[in-house]
CSV table of C-alpha atoms and ligand atoms in Angstrom, one decimal:
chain,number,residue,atom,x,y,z
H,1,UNK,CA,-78.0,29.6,-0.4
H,2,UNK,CA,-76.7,30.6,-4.1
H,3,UNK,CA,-79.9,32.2,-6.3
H,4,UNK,CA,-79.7,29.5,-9.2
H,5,UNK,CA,-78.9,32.9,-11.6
H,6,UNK,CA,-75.7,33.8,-9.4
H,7,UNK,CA,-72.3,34.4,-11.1
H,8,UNK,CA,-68.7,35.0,-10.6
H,9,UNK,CA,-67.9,39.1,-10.2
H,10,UNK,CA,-65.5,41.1,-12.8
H,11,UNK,CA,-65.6,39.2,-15.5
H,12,UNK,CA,-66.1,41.9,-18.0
H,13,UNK,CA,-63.5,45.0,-18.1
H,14,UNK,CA,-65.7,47.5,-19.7
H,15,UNK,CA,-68.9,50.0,-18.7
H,16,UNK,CA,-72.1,48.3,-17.8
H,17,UNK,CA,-74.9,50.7,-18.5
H,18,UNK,CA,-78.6,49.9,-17.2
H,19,UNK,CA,-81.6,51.8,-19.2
H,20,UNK,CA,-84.5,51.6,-17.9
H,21,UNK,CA,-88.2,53.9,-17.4
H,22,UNK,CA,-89.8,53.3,-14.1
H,23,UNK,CA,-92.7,55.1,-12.9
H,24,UNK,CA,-92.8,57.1,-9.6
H,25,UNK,CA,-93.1,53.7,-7.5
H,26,UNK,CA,-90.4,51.8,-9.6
H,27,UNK,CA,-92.9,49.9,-11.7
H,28,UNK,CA,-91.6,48.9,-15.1
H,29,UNK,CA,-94.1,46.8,-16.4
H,30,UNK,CA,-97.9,45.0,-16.6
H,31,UNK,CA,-98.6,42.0,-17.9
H,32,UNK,CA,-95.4,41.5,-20.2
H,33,UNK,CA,-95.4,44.3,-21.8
H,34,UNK,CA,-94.7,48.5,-21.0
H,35,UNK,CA,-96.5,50.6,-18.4
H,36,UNK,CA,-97.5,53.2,-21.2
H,37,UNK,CA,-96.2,54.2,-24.6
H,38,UNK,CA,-93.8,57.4,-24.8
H,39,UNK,CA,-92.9,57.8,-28.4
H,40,UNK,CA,-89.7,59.9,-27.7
H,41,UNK,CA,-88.9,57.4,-24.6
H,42,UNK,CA,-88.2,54.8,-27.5
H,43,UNK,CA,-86.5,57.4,-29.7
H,44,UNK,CA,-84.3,58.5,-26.7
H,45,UNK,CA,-83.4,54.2,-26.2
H,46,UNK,CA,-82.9,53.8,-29.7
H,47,UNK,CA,-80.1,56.9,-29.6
H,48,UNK,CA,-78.6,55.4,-26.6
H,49,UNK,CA,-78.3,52.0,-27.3
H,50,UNK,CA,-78.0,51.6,-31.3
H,51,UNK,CA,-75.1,50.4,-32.2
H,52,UNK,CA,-73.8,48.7,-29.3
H,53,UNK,CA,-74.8,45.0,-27.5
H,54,UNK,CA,-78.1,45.2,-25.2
H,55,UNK,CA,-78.4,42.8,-23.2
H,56,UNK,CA,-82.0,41.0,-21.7
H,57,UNK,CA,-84.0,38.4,-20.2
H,58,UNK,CA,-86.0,36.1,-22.5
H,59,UNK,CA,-89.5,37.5,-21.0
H,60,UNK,CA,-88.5,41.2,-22.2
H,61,UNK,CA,-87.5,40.0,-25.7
H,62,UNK,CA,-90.8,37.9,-26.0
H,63,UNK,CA,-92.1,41.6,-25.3
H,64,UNK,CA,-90.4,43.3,-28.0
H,65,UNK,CA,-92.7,43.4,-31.2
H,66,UNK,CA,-90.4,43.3,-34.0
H,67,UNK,CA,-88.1,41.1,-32.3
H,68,UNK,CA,-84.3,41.8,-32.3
H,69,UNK,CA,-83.8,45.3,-31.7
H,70,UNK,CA,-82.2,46.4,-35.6
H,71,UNK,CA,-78.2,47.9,-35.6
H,72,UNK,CA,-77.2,46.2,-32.1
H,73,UNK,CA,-75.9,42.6,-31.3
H,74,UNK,CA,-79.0,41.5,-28.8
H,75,UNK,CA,-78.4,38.9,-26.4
H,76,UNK,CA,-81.0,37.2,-24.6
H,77,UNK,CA,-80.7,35.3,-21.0
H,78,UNK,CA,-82.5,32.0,-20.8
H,79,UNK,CA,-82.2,28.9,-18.6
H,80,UNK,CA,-83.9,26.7,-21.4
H,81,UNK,CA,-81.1,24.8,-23.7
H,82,UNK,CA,-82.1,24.6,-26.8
H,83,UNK,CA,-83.5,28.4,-27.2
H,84,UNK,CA,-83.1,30.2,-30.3
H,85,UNK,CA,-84.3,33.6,-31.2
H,86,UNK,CA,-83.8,35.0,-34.6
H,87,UNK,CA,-81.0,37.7,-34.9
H,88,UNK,CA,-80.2,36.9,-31.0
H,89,UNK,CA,-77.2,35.3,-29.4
H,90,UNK,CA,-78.2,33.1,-26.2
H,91,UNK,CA,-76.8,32.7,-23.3
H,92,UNK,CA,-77.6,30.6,-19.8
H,93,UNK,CA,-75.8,33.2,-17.6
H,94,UNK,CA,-74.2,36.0,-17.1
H,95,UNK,CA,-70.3,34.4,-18.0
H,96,UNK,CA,-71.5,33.5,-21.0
H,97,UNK,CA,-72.6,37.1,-21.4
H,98,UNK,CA,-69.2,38.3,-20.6
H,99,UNK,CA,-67.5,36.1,-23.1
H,100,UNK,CA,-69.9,37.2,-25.6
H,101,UNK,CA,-68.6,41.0,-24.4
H,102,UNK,CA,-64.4,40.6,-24.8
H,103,UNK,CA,-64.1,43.1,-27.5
H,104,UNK,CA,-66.6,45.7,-26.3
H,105,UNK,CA,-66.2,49.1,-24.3
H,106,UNK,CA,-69.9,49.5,-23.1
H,107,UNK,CA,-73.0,46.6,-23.0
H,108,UNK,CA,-76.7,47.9,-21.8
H,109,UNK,CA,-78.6,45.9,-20.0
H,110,UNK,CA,-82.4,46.6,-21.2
H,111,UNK,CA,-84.2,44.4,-18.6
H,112,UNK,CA,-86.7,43.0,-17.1
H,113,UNK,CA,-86.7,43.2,-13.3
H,114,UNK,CA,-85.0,39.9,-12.9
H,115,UNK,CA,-82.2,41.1,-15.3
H,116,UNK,CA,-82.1,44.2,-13.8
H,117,UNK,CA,-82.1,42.9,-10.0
H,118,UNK,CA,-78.8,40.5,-11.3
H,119,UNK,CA,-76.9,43.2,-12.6
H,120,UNK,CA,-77.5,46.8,-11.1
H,121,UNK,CA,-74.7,46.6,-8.6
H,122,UNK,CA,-72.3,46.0,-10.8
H,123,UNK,CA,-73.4,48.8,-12.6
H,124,UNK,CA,-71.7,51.9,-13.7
H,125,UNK,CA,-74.2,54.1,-15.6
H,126,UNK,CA,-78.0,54.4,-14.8
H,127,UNK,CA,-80.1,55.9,-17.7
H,128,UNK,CA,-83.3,56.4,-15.7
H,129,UNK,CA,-86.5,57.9,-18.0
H,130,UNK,CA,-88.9,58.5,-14.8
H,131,UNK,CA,-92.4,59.0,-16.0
H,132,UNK,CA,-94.5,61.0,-13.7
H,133,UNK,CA,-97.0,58.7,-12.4
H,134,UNK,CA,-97.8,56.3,-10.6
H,135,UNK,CA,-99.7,52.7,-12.8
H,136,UNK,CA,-101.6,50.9,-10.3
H,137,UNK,CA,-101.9,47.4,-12.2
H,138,UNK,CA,-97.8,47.0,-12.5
H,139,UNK,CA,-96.2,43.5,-11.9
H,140,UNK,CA,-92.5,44.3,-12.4
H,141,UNK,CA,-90.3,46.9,-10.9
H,142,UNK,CA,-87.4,48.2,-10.9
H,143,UNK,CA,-84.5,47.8,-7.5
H,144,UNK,CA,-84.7,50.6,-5.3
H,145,UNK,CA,-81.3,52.2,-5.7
H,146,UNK,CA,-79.4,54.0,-2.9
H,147,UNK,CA,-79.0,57.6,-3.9
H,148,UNK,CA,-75.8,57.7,-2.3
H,149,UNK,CA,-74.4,55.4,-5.0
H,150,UNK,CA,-74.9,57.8,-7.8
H,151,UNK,CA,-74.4,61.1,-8.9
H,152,UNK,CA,-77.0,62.6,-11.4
H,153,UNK,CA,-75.5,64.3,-14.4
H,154,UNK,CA,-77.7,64.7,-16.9
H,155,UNK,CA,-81.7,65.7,-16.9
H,156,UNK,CA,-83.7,66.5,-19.5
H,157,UNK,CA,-87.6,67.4,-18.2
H,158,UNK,CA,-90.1,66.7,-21.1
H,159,UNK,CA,-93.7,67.7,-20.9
H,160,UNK,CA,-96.5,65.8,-21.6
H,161,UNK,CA,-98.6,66.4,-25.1
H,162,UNK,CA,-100.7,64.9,-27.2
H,163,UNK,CA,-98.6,62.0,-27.7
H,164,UNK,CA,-97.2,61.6,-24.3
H,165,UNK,CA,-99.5,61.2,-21.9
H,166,UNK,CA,-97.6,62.1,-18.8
H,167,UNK,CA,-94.7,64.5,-17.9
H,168,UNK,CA,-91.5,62.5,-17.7
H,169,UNK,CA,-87.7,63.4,-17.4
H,170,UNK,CA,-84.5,61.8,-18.3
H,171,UNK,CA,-81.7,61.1,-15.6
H,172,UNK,CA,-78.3,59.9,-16.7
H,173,UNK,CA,-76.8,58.9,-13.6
H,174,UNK,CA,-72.8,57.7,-12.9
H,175,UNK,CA,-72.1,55.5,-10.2
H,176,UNK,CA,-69.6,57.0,-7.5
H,177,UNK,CA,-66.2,55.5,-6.8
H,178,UNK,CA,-66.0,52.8,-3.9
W,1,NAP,N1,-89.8,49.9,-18.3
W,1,NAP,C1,-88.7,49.4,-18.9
W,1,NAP,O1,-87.7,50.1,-19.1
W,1,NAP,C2,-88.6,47.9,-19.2
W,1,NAP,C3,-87.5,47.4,-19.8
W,1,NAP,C4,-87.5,46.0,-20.1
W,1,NAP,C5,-88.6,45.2,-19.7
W,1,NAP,N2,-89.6,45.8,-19.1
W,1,NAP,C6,-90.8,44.9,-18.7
W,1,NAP,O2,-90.3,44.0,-17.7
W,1,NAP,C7,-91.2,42.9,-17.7
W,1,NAP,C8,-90.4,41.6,-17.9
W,1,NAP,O3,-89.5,41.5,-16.7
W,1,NAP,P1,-89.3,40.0,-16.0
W,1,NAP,O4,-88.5,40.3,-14.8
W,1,NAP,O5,-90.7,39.4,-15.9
W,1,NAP,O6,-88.6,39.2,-17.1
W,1,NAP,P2,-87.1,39.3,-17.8
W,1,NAP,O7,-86.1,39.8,-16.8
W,1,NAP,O8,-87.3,40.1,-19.1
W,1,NAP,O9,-86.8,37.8,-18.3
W,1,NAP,C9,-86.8,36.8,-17.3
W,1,NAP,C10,-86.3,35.6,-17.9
W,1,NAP,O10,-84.9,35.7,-18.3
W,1,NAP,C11,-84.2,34.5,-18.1
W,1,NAP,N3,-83.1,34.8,-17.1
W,1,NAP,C12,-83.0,35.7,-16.2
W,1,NAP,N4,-81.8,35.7,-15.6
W,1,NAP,C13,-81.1,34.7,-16.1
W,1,NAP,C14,-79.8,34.1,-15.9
W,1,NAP,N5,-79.0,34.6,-15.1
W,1,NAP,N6,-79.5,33.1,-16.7
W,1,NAP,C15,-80.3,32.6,-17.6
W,1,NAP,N7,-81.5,33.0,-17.9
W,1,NAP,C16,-81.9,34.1,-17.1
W,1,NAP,C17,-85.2,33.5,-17.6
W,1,NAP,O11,-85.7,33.0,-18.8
W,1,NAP,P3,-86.4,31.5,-18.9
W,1,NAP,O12,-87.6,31.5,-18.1
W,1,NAP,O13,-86.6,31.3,-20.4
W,1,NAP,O14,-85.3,30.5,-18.3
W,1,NAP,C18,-86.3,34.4,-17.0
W,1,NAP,O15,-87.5,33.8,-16.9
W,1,NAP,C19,-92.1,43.1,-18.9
W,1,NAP,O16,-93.4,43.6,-18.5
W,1,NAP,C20,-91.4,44.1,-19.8
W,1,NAP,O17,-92.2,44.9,-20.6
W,1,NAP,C21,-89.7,47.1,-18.8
């Protein structure tokens, strides 16, 4: 049986990118919101992602305390019809994503876990912040991902201080050719 979400494949020509930080079990999230707050985590997102189209589910924008993320076109996944979200542009699936996406090279897909389950296998860049530890109380995670799929080319270890309360490092990953 088709998930109710399911959509037509290659629809979109350009790269799909998935950021994401996961703790050491996959976890993503508690209770709507983050696992923890990593000042440079949001400083490394903003770098990555400003500037082009992100992409997420209408739980994760709810989640997102200033609302539409400032200097890229956000567009937020939701089955109800009559939605609207300041600065956003909604769609009801993942083709309407696409024809949202004609003119660009690159869209990010910024979660949650059901956005994230929907989209990472048609992914072909994994930005991956994995923060060393391990939150008991999460609710939402992150696919498991076959490490054969993907070859690491980036890392960037970052130590934990007095604003960071955990070590955490920053994979950039590109998925192999089939
Ligand atoms: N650590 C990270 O990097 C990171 C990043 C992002 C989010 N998060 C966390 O992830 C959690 C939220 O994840 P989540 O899985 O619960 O929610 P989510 O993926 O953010 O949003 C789920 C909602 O998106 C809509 N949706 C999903 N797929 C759709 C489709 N194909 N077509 C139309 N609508 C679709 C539905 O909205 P309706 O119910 O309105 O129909 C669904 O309820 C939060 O705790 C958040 O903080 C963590």
């Amino acid at each position: 049986m088709q998930n109710k979400h399911t959509t037509k494949r290659n629809e979109f020509s350009g790269e799909i990118a998935v950021i994401v930080a996961t703790d050491e079990n996959n976890a993503i999230g508690k209770k709507g919101n983050l696992l923890c707050h990593l000042p440079n985590d949001l400083k490394h997102f903003k770098q990555i992602t400003e500037h082009h189209t992100v992409v997420m589910g209408r739980k994760t924008f709810e989640s997102l305390p200033k609302g539409a993320l400032p200097n890229r076109k956000n567009i937020v996944l939701t089955s109800q019809k009559h939605a609207e979200f300041t600065n956003c542009i909604v769609c009801h699936s993942l083709d309407e994503v696409w024809q949202h996406c004609e003119n660009e090279d690159k869209v990010f897909f910024i979660g949650g876990e059901q956005i994230y389950r929907q989209i990472i296998d048609r992914a072909n860049t994994l930005y991956l912040t994995r923060i060393h530890h391990t939150f008991d109380d999460a609710d939402t995670f992150f696919p498991v991902i076959d490490p054969d799929d993907w070859t690491l080319v980036e890392e960037k270890k970052q130590d934990a201080d007095e604003k960071h309360p955990f070590n955490y490092t920053f994979f950039t990953y590109i998925r192999n050719d089939k």
